[in-house]
Amino acid sequence: MKNGGKKTQEIPIVKKMSKYVWMPLIWWSILAAVLPYIFSLCRIPIVWRLGLLFFVINCAIAYHLGCLIVQLKLNYGWILLMPILFCLAILPHFALYNLMFGLIYLIIEVFGLMNKNIYR
């Protein structure tokens, strides 16, 4: 497993892109946008897809992205990246009511930005 990670880091385009401090946000956002299609290809039922993927996994990714924005001291405009990518990925194949998750992920990212200051 370690060799696969090293080989991936040696790919020229990945090496060049990894120099930027904001690349983890891009990778996590792309993962959140691609996971619904992976779950569809695995023929996971819609109820499990909504419950497990949209509520649990993507909310954890959104919270993590909010914490990363604070940790990396990036502009707060980055909170729009994951919800926008998710909504654009969902639009062609899934039902339109799934677009509300973009707003939910935005709210969860704001909770990640507050980082233990929710009650203040």
PDB file of C-alpha atoms in Angstrom:
ATOM      1  CA  MET A   1       0.000   0.000   0.000  1.00  0.00           C
ATOM      2  CA  LYS A   2       2.847   2.376   0.794  1.00  0.00           C
ATOM      3  CA  ASN A   3       4.410   1.746  -2.607  1.00  0.00           C
ATOM      4  CA  GLY A   4       1.178   2.777  -4.348  1.00  0.00           C
ATOM      5  CA  GLY A   5       1.178   6.095  -2.519  1.00  0.00           C
ATOM      6  CA  LYS A   6       4.812   6.726  -3.402  1.00  0.00           C
ATOM      7  CA  LYS A   7       4.187   5.862  -7.040  1.00  0.00           C
ATOM      8  CA  THR A   8       1.224   8.215  -7.134  1.00  0.00           C
ATOM      9  CA  GLN A   9       3.347  11.018  -5.683  1.00  0.00           C
ATOM     10  CA  GLU A  10       5.931  10.446  -8.427  1.00  0.00           C
ATOM     11  CA  ILE A  11       3.465  11.179 -11.257  1.00  0.00           C
ATOM     12  CA  PRO A  12       4.589  14.561 -12.636  1.00  0.00           C
ATOM     13  CA  ILE A  13       1.180  16.233 -12.652  1.00  0.00           C
ATOM     14  CA  VAL A  14       0.384  15.039  -9.108  1.00  0.00           C
ATOM     15  CA  LYS A  15       3.811  16.198  -7.929  1.00  0.00           C
ATOM     16  CA  LYS A  16       3.267  19.614  -9.510  1.00  0.00           C
ATOM     17  CA  MET A  17      -0.252  19.970  -8.074  1.00  0.00           C
ATOM     18  CA  SER A  18       0.778  18.843  -4.577  1.00  0.00           C
ATOM     19  CA  LYS A  19       2.879  21.973  -4.154  1.00  0.00           C
ATOM     20  CA  TYR A  20      -0.244  24.051  -3.597  1.00  0.00           C
ATOM     21  CA  VAL A  21      -1.555  24.314  -0.054  1.00  0.00           C
ATOM     22  CA  TRP A  22      -5.203  24.127  -1.164  1.00  0.00           C
ATOM     23  CA  MET A  23      -4.941  20.790  -3.005  1.00  0.00           C
ATOM     24  CA  PRO A  24      -6.426  18.701  -0.140  1.00  0.00           C
ATOM     25  CA  LEU A  25      -9.632  20.741  -0.527  1.00  0.00           C
ATOM     26  CA  ILE A  26      -9.747  19.909  -4.225  1.00  0.00           C
ATOM     27  CA  TRP A  27      -9.137  16.179  -3.681  1.00  0.00           C
ATOM     28  CA  TRP A  28     -11.750  15.865  -0.909  1.00  0.00           C
ATOM     29  CA  SER A  29     -14.306  17.824  -2.960  1.00  0.00           C
ATOM     30  CA  ILE A  30     -13.744  15.635  -6.000  1.00  0.00           C
ATOM     31  CA  LEU A  31     -14.114  12.544  -3.829  1.00  0.00           C
ATOM     32  CA  ALA A  32     -17.440  13.836  -2.476  1.00  0.00           C
ATOM     33  CA  ALA A  33     -18.639  14.475  -6.037  1.00  0.00           C
ATOM     34  CA  VAL A  34     -17.545  11.071  -7.388  1.00  0.00           C
ATOM     35  CA  LEU A  35     -18.707   8.846  -4.515  1.00  0.00           C
ATOM     36  CA  PRO A  36     -22.426   8.912  -5.506  1.00  0.00           C
ATOM     37  CA  TYR A  37     -21.521   7.490  -8.915  1.00  0.00           C
ATOM     38  CA  ILE A  38     -19.295   4.841  -7.360  1.00  0.00           C
ATOM     39  CA  PHE A  39     -22.118   3.838  -5.015  1.00  0.00           C
ATOM     40  CA  SER A  40     -24.472   3.671  -8.021  1.00  0.00           C
ATOM     41  CA  LEU A  41     -22.078   1.436  -9.924  1.00  0.00           C
ATOM     42  CA  CYS A  42     -21.894  -0.880  -6.907  1.00  0.00           C
ATOM     43  CA  ARG A  43     -25.712  -1.098  -7.013  1.00  0.00           C
ATOM     44  CA  ILE A  44     -26.113   0.125  -3.451  1.00  0.00           C
ATOM     45  CA  PRO A  45     -29.818   0.818  -2.784  1.00  0.00           C
ATOM     46  CA  ILE A  46     -30.984   4.429  -2.743  1.00  0.00           C
ATOM     47  CA  VAL A  47     -31.882   4.357   0.955  1.00  0.00           C
ATOM     48  CA  TRP A  48     -28.360   3.274   1.903  1.00  0.00           C
ATOM     49  CA  ARG A  49     -26.854   5.717  -0.551  1.00  0.00           C
ATOM     50  CA  LEU A  50     -28.769   8.601   0.986  1.00  0.00           C
ATOM     51  CA  GLY A  51     -28.227   7.532   4.563  1.00  0.00           C
ATOM     52  CA  LEU A  52     -24.641   6.361   4.493  1.00  0.00           C
ATOM     53  CA  LEU A  53     -23.115   8.450   1.756  1.00  0.00           C
ATOM     54  CA  PHE A  54     -25.016  11.717   1.721  1.00  0.00           C
ATOM     55  CA  PHE A  55     -25.611  12.038   5.463  1.00  0.00           C
ATOM     56  CA  VAL A  56     -22.612  10.359   7.077  1.00  0.00           C
ATOM     57  CA  ILE A  57     -19.637  10.293   4.708  1.00  0.00           C
ATOM     58  CA  ASN A  58     -20.174  13.574   2.879  1.00  0.00           C
ATOM     59  CA  CYS A  59     -21.067  15.424   6.093  1.00  0.00           C
ATOM     60  CA  ALA A  60     -17.816  14.172   7.633  1.00  0.00           C
ATOM     61  CA  ILE A  61     -15.938  15.344   4.533  1.00  0.00           C
ATOM     62  CA  ALA A  62     -17.672  18.739   4.706  1.00  0.00           C
ATOM     63  CA  TYR A  63     -16.789  19.186   8.382  1.00  0.00           C
ATOM     64  CA  HIS A  64     -13.203  18.157   7.639  1.00  0.00           C
ATOM     65  CA  LEU A  65     -13.005  20.690   4.806  1.00  0.00           C
ATOM     66  CA  GLY A  66     -14.217  23.436   7.129  1.00  0.00           C
ATOM     67  CA  CYS A  67     -11.506  22.516   9.634  1.00  0.00           C
ATOM     68  CA  LEU A  68      -8.915  22.393   6.824  1.00  0.00           C
ATOM     69  CA  ILE A  69      -9.805  25.889   5.667  1.00  0.00           C
ATOM     70  CA  VAL A  70      -9.099  27.217   9.151  1.00  0.00           C
ATOM     71  CA  GLN A  71      -6.007  25.060   9.595  1.00  0.00           C
ATOM     72  CA  LEU A  72      -4.466  26.083   6.267  1.00  0.00           C
ATOM     73  CA  LYS A  73      -5.547  29.732   6.786  1.00  0.00           C
ATOM     74  CA  LEU A  74      -7.311  29.948   3.435  1.00  0.00           C
ATOM     75  CA  ASN A  75      -9.913  32.417   2.244  1.00  0.00           C
ATOM     76  CA  TYR A  76     -13.433  31.615   3.456  1.00  0.00           C
ATOM     77  CA  GLY A  77     -14.618  31.533  -0.162  1.00  0.00           C
ATOM     78  CA  TRP A  78     -13.285  27.979  -0.329  1.00  0.00           C
ATOM     79  CA  ILE A  79     -16.354  26.767   1.583  1.00  0.00           C
ATOM     80  CA  LEU A  80     -18.326  27.031  -1.654  1.00  0.00           C
ATOM     81  CA  LEU A  81     -16.127  24.555  -3.549  1.00  0.00           C
ATOM     82  CA  MET A  82     -17.480  21.252  -2.216  1.00  0.00           C
ATOM     83  CA  PRO A  83     -21.205  22.169  -2.336  1.00  0.00           C
ATOM     84  CA  ILE A  84     -20.892  23.549  -5.876  1.00  0.00           C
ATOM     85  CA  LEU A  85     -18.932  20.533  -7.163  1.00  0.00           C
ATOM     86  CA  PHE A  86     -21.365  18.175  -5.464  1.00  0.00           C
ATOM     87  CA  CYS A  87     -24.417  19.914  -6.966  1.00  0.00           C
ATOM     88  CA  LEU A  88     -22.856  19.937 -10.437  1.00  0.00           C
ATOM     89  CA  ALA A  89     -22.044  16.234 -10.146  1.00  0.00           C
ATOM     90  CA  ILE A  90     -25.525  15.319  -8.893  1.00  0.00           C
ATOM     91  CA  LEU A  91     -27.442  17.355 -11.477  1.00  0.00           C
ATOM     92  CA  PRO A  92     -27.175  15.074 -14.542  1.00  0.00           C
ATOM     93  CA  HIS A  93     -27.972  11.700 -12.995  1.00  0.00           C
ATOM     94  CA  PHE A  94     -29.734  12.011  -9.637  1.00  0.00           C
ATOM     95  CA  ALA A  95     -33.060  13.475  -8.496  1.00  0.00           C
ATOM     96  CA  LEU A  96     -33.252  17.220  -8.024  1.00  0.00           C
ATOM     97  CA  TYR A  97     -34.125  16.932  -4.335  1.00  0.00           C
ATOM     98  CA  ASN A  98     -30.533  15.771  -3.781  1.00  0.00           C
ATOM     99  CA  LEU A  99     -29.405  19.332  -4.528  1.00  0.00           C
ATOM    100  CA  MET A 100     -30.505  20.320  -1.022  1.00  0.00           C
ATOM    101  CA  PHE A 101     -27.501  18.398   0.244  1.00  0.00           C
ATOM    102  CA  GLY A 102     -25.297  21.131  -1.235  1.00  0.00           C
ATOM    103  CA  LEU A 103     -26.852  23.547   1.248  1.00  0.00           C
ATOM    104  CA  ILE A 104     -26.522  21.020   4.072  1.00  0.00           C
ATOM    105  CA  TYR A 105     -22.824  20.535   3.276  1.00  0.00           C
ATOM    106  CA  LEU A 106     -22.320  24.292   3.249  1.00  0.00           C
ATOM    107  CA  ILE A 107     -23.820  24.521   6.732  1.00  0.00           C
ATOM    108  CA  ILE A 108     -21.685  21.611   7.967  1.00  0.00           C
ATOM    109  CA  GLU A 109     -18.582  23.304   6.557  1.00  0.00           C
ATOM    110  CA  VAL A 110     -19.453  26.459   8.491  1.00  0.00           C
ATOM    111  CA  PHE A 111     -19.591  24.305  11.631  1.00  0.00           C
ATOM    112  CA  GLY A 112     -16.111  23.099  10.747  1.00  0.00           C
ATOM    113  CA  LEU A 113     -14.990  26.711  10.363  1.00  0.00           C
ATOM    114  CA  MET A 114     -16.280  27.558  13.832  1.00  0.00           C
ATOM    115  CA  ASN A 115     -14.173  24.690  15.215  1.00  0.00           C
ATOM    116  CA  LYS A 116     -15.364  24.233  18.805  1.00  0.00           C
ATOM    117  CA  ASN A 117     -16.777  27.773  19.020  1.00  0.00           C
ATOM    118  CA  ILE A 118     -20.334  26.758  18.139  1.00  0.00           C
ATOM    119  CA  TYR A 119     -21.869  27.941  21.410  1.00  0.00           C
ATOM    120  CA  ARG A 120     -20.201  31.353  21.511  1.00  0.00           C
TER     121      ARG A 120
END
